[in-house]
Tab-separated table of C-alpha atoms and ligand atoms in Angstrom:
chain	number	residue	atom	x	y	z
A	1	UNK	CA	1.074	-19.170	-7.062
A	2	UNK	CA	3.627	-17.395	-5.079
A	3	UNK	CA	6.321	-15.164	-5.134
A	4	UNK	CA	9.486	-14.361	-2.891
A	5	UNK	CA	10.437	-10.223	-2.891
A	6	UNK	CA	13.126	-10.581	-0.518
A	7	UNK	CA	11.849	-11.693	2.651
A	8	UNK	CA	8.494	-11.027	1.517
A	9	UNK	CA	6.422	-14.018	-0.100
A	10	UNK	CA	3.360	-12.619	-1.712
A	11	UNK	CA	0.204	-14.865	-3.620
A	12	UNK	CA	-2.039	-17.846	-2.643
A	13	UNK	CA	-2.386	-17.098	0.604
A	14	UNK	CA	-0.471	-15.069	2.204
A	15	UNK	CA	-1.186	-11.574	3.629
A	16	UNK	CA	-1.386	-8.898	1.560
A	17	UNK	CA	1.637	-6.841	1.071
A	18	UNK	CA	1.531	-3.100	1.170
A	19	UNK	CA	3.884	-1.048	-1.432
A	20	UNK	CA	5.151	2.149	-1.792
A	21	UNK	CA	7.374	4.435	-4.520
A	22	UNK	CA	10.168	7.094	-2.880
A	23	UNK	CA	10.091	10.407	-4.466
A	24	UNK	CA	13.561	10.682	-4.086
A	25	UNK	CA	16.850	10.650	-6.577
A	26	UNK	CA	17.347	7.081	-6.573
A	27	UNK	CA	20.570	7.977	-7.077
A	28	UNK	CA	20.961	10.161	-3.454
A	29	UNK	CA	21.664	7.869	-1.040
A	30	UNK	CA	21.182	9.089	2.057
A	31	UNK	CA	17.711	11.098	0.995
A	32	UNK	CA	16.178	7.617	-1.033
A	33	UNK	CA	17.143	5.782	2.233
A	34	UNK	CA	15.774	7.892	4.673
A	35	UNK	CA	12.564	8.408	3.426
A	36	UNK	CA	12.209	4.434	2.764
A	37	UNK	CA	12.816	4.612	6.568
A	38	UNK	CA	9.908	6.553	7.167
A	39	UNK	CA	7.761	4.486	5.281
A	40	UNK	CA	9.256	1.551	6.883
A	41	UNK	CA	8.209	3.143	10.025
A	42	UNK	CA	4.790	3.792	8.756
A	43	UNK	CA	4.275	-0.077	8.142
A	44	UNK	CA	5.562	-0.770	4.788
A	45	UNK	CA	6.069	-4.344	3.411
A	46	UNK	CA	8.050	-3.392	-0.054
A	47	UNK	CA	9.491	0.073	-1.386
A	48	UNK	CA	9.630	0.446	-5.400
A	49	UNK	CA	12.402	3.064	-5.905
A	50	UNK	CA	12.545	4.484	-9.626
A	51	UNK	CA	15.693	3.598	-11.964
A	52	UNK	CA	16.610	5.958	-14.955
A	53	UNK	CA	20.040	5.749	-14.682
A	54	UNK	CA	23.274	3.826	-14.194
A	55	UNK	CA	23.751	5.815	-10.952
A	56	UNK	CA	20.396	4.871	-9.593
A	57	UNK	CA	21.187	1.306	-9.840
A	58	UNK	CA	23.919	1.189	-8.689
A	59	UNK	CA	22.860	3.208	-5.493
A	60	UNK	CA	20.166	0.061	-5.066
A	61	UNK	CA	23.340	-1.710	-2.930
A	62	UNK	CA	24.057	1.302	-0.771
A	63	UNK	CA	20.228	1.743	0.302
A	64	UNK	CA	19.985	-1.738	0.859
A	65	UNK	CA	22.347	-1.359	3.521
A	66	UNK	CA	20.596	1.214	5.502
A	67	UNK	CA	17.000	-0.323	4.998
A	68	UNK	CA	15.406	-3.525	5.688
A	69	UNK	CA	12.002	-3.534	3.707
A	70	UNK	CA	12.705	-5.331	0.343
A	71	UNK	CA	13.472	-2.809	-2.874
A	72	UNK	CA	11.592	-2.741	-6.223
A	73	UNK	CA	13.791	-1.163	-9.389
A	74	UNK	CA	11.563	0.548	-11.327
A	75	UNK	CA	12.797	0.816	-15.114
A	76	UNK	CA	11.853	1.636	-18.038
A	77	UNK	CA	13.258	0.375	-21.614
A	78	UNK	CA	16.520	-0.351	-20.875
A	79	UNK	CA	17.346	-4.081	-20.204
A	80	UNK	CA	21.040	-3.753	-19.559
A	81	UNK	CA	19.961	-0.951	-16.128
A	82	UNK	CA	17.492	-3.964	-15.272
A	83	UNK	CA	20.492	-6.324	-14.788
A	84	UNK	CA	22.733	-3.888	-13.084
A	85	UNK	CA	19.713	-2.954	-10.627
A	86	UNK	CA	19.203	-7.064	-9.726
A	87	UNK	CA	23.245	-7.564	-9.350
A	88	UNK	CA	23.101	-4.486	-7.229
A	89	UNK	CA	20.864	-6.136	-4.824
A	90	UNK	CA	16.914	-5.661	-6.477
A	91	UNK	CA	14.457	-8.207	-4.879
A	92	UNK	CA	12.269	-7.657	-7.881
A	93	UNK	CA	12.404	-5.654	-10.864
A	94	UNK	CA	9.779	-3.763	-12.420
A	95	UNK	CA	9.929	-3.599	-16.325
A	96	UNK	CA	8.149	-4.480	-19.222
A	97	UNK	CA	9.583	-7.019	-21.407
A	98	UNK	CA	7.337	-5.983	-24.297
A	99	UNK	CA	9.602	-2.032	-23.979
A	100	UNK	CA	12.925	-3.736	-24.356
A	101	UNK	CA	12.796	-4.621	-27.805
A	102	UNK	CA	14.826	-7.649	-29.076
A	103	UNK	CA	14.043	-11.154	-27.630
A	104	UNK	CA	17.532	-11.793	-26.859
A	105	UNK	CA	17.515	-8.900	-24.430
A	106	UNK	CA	14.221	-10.179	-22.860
A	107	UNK	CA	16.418	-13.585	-22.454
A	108	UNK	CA	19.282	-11.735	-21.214
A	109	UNK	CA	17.386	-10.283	-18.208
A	110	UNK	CA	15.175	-13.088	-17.423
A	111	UNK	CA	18.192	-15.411	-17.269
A	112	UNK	CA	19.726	-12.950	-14.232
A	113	UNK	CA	16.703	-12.705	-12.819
A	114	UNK	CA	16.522	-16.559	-12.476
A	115	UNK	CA	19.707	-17.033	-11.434
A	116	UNK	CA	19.636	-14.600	-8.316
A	117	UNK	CA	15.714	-15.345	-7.352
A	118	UNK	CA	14.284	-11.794	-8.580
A	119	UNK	CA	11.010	-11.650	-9.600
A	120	UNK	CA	9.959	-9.448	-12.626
A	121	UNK	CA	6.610	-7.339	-12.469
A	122	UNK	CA	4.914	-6.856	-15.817
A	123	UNK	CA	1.791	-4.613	-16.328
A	124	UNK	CA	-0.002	-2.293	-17.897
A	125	UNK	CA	-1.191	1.390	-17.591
A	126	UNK	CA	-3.901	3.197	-19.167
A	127	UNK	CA	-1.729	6.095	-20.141
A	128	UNK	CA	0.716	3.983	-22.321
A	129	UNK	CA	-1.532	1.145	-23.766
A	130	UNK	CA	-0.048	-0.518	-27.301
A	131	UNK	CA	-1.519	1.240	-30.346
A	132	UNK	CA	-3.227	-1.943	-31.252
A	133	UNK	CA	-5.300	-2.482	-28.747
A	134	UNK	CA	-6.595	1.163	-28.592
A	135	UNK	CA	-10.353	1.621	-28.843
A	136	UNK	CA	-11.182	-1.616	-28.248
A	137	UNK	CA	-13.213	-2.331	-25.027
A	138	UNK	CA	-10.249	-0.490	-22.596
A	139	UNK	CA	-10.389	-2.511	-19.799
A	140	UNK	CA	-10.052	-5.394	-22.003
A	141	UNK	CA	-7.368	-3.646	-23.584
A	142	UNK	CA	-5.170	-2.648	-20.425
A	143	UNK	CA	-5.887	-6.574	-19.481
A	144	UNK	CA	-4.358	-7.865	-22.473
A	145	UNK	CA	-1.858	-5.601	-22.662
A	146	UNK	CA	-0.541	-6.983	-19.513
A	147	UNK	CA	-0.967	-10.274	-20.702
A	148	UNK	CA	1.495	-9.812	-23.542
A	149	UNK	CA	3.986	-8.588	-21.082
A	150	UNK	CA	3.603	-12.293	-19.556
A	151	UNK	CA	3.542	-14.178	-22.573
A	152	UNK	CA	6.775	-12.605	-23.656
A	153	UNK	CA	8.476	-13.465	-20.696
A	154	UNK	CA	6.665	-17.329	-20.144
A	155	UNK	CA	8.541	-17.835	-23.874
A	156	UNK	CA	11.903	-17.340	-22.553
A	157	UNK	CA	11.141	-19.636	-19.517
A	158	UNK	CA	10.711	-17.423	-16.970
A	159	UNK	CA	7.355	-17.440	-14.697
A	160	UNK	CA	8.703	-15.377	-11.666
A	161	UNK	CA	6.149	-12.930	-12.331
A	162	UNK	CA	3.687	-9.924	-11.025
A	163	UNK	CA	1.413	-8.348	-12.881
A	164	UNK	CA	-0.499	-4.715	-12.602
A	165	UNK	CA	-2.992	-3.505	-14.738
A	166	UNK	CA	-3.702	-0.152	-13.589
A	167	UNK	CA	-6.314	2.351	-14.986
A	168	UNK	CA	-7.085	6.225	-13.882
A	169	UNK	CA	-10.473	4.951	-13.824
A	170	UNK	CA	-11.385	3.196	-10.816
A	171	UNK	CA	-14.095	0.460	-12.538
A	172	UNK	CA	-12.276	-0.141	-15.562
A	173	UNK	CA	-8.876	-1.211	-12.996
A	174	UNK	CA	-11.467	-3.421	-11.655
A	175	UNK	CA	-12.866	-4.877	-14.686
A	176	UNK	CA	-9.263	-5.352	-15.851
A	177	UNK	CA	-8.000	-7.049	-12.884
A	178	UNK	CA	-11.095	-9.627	-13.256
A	179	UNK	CA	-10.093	-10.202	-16.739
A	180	UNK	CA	-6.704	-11.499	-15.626
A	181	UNK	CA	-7.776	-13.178	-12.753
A	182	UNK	CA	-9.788	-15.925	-15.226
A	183	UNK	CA	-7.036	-16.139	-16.861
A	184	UNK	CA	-3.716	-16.985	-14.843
A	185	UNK	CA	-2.566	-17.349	-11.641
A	186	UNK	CA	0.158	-15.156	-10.879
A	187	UNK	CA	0.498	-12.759	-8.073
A	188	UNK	CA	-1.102	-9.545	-8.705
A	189	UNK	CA	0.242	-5.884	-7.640
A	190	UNK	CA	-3.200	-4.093	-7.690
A	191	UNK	CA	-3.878	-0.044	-7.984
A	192	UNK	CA	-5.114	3.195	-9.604
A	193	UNK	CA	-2.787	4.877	-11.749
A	194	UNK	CA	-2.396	8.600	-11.391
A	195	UNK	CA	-4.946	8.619	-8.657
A	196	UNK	CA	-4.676	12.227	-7.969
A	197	UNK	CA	-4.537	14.540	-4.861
A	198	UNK	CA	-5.358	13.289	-1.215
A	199	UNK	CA	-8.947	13.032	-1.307
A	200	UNK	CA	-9.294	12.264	-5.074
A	201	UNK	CA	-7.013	9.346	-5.048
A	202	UNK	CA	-7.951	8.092	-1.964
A	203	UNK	CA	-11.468	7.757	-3.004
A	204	UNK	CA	-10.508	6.260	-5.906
A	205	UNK	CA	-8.463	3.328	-4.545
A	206	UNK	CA	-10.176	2.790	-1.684
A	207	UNK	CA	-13.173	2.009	-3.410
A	208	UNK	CA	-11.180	-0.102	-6.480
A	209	UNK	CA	-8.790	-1.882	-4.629
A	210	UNK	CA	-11.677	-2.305	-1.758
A	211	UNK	CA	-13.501	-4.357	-4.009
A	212	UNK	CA	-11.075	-6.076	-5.846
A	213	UNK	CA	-9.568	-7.750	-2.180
A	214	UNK	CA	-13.446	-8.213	-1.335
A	215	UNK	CA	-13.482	-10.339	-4.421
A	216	UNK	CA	-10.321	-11.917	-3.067
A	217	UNK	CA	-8.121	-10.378	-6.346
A	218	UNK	CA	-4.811	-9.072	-5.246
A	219	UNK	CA	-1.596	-9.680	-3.330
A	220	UNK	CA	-0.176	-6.180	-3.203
A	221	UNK	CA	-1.531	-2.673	-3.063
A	222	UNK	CA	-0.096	0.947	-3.308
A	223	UNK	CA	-2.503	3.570	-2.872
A	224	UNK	CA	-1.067	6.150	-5.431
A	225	UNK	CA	-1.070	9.907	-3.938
A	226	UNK	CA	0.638	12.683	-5.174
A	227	UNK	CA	3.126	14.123	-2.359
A	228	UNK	CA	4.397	12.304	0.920
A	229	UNK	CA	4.465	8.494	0.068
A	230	UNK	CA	3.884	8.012	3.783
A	231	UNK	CA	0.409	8.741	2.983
A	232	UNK	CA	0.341	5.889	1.050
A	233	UNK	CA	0.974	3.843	3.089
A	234	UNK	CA	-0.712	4.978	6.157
A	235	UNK	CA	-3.907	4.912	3.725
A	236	UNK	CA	-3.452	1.473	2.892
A	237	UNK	CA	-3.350	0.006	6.277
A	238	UNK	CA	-6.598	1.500	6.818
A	239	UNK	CA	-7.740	0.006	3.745
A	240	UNK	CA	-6.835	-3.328	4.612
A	241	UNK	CA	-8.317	-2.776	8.169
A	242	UNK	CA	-11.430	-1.778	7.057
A	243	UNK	CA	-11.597	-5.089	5.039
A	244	UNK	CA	-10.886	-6.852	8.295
A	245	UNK	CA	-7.333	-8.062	6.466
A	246	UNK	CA	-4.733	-6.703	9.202
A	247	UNK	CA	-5.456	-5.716	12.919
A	248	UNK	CA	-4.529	-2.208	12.905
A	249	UNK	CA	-4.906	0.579	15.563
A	250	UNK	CA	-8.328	2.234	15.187
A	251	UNK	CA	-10.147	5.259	16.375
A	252	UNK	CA	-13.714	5.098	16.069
A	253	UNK	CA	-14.673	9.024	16.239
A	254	UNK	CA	-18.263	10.155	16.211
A	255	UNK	CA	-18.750	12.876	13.965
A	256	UNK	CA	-19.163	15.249	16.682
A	257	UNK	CA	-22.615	17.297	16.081
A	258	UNK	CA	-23.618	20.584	18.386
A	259	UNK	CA	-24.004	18.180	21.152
A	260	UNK	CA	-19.989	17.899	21.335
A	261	UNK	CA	-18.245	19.449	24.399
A	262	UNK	CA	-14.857	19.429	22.666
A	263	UNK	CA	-13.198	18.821	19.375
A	264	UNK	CA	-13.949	15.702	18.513
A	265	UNK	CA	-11.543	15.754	15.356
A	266	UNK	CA	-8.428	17.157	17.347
A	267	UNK	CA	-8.739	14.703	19.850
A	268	UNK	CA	-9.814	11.399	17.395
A	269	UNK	CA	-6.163	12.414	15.374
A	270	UNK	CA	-3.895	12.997	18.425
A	271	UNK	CA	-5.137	9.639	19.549
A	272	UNK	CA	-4.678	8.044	16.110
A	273	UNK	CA	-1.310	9.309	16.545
A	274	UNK	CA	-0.659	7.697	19.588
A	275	UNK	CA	-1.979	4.240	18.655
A	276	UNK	CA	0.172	4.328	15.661
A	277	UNK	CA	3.121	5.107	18.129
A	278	UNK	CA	1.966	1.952	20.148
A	279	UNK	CA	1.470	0.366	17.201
A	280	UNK	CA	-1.007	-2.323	18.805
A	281	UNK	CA	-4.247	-3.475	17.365
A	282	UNK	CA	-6.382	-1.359	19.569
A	283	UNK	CA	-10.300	0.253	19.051
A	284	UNK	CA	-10.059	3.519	20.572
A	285	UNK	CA	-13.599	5.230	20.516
A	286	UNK	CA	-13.720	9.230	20.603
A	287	UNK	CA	-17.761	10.468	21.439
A	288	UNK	CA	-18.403	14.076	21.579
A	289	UNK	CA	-20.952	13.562	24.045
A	290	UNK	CA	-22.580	11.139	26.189
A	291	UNK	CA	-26.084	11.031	24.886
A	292	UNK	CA	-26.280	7.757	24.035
A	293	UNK	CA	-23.764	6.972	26.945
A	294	UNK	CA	-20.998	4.877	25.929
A	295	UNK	CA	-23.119	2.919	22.936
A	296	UNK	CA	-20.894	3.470	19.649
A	297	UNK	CA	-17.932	3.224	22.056
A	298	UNK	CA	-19.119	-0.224	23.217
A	299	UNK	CA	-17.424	-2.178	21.257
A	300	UNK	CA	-13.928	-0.564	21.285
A	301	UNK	CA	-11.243	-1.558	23.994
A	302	UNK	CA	-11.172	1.893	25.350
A	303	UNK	CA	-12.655	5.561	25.193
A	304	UNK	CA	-14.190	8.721	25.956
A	305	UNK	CA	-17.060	11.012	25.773
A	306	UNK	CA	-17.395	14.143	26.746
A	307	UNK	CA	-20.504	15.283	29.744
A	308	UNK	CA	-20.399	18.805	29.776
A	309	UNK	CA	-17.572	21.454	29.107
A	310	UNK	CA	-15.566	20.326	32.216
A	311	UNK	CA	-16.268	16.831	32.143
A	312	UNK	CA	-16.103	13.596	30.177
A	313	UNK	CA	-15.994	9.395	31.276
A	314	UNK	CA	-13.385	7.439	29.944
A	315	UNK	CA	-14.581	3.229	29.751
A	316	UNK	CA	-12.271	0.461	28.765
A	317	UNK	CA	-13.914	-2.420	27.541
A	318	UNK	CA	-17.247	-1.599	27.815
A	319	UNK	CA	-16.653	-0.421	31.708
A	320	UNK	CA	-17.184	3.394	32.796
A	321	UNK	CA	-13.602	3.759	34.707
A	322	UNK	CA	-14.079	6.899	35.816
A	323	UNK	CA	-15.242	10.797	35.469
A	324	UNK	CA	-12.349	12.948	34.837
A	325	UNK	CA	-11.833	16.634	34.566
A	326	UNK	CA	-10.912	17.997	30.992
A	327	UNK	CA	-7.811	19.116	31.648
A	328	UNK	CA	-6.693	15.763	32.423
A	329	UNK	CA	-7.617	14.263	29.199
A	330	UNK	CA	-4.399	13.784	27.707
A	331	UNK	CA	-2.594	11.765	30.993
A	332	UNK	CA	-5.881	9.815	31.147
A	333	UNK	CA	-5.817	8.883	27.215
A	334	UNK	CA	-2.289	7.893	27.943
A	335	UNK	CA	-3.017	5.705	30.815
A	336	UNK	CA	-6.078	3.895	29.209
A	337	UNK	CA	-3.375	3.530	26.166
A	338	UNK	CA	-0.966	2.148	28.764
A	339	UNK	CA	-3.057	-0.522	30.208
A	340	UNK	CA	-4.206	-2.155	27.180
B	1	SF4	S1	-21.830	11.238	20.109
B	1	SF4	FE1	-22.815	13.151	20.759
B	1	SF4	S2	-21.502	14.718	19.856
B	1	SF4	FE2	-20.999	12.853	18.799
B	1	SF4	S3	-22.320	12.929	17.005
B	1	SF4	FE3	-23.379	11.689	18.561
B	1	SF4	S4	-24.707	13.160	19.570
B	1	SF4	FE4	-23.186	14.393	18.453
């Protein structure tokens, strides 16, 4: 099944979609917009911008003006800021029906969202699962809860719909994802909820999210991190890289042992830097030394390794080009860059 976000269809498919959430007001302008510029220019397919407010919605049709990735409202209990968020120009709305309390309200929002093509996204979370269905097996639980959220909204007609199911806990986000994936076919926005700080949360989703796309469950991630939501992003392209679903720019580093003749990490990020500038597809291999010649590099499309303090080869494809001085390592990065 699939599922239009503004220009962005997501399900069956299609590629998978990479999300982030500003950190902004909503309801500044100028600061919500140019962050979601930054994470456009970081690669992002949809931005999810939180709504608490009448303000906030309303400042939905200013950003949209400034940005061109497609914006989630994110809100919470309150049907009526729902509707103003899709009439101020939403491409999907993020609520759950099962919050909003009377049916007719449920109706009321669904029958906007119809009318103007918005999709609604309906989940769960571990931190706010229905007292009912606490203690029971919780991935089951977080499953079902999301469930409910879908069978409230399939009653008033309305099967535009995402669903999350996100835990803190990496293998019961799995297990709950599974559990919906027997049973529907919806699109599914997968993560892990309140991942935590950098290396926490990126251990976290890399390894739930990994598996869950391995399995061939999901149709849109965000890689929850505390702090810049550029992060995010820039995590989840690697994810999806890793998992051979997008060509991204890639520096295969070695670790860089005693045997190194010069930092191996300063040099693998400034390149990474570069290659994200370029933006192309392109395997750029960083060796400390040249021990085993150009063998991990062999397979990239370009690279180094360094001979001796003064010294290092650069190859492209394979091919020594040439033995360069150290000093001259950053024009002759750029030029191998250049010709590719
Ligand atoms: S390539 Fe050389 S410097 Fe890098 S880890 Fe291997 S032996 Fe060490």
């Amino acid at each position: 099944m699939r599922v239009r976000i503004g220009d962005v269809v997501i399900g069956d498919d299609m590629p998978v979609a990479i999300q982030s959430m500003t950190t902004t007001p909503t309801s500044d302008v100028e600061a919500t917009a140019l962050q979601i510029k930054r994470l456009e220019a970081a690669g992002v397919d949809i931005v999810r911008v939180a709504v608490p407010d009448e303000k906030s919605a309303k400042a939905i049709g200013e950003i949209k003006k400034i940005v061109g990735v497609p914006i989630v409202a994110d809100v919470h209990f309150d049907h009526r800021l729902a509707i103003l968020a899709i009439k101020s120009g939403a491409d999907k709305v993020r609520i759950n029906p099962g919050n909003i309390g009377a049916e007719w309200k449920v109706r009321e929002l669904a029958s906007v969202a119809k009318e103007r093509g918005v999709p609604i996204r309906v989940g769960s979370n571990s931190g706010s699962l229905p007292r009912d269905l606490r203690g029971e097996d919780r991935a089951v639980a977080l499953a079902e809860a999301a469930l409910r959220e879908v069978r409230i909204l399939e009653k008033v007609g309305f099967h535009d719909i995402v669903i999350s199911a996100k835990s803190s806990d990496p293998i019961e986000t799995i297990r709950a994802y599974e559990y919906i994936r027997d049973r529907v076919e919806y699109p599914l926005h997968i993560g892990v909820t309140e991942a935590g700080v950098y290396e926490t949360a990126v251990i976290s989703s890399s390894f739930a999210l990994g598996y869950l796309l391995y399995e061939g469950i999901g149709d849109t991630i965000r890689v929850s991190i505390a702090g810049d939501p550029v992060r995010e992003v820039i995590a989840a392209r690697k994810l999806l890289s890793a998992l051979g679903l997008r060509r991204e720019p890639r520096v295969v580093a070695c670790p860089g042992c005693a045997r190194a003749v010069f930092d191996v990490e300063r040099v693998a990020r400034r390149v990474e830097e570069k290659l994200f500038e370029v933006g192309k597809p392109i395997t750029f291999s960083v060796l400390g030394c040249y021990v085993n010649g150009i063998g991990e590099g062999e397979n990239a499309d370009a690279g180094i390794a360094g001979i001796d303090g003064k010294r290092f080869v650069a190859f492209k494809r394979g091919k020594i080009v040439g033995t360069f001085k150290m000093v001259e390592m950053e024009d002759v990065i750029e030029d191998l860059l250049k010709d590719l």
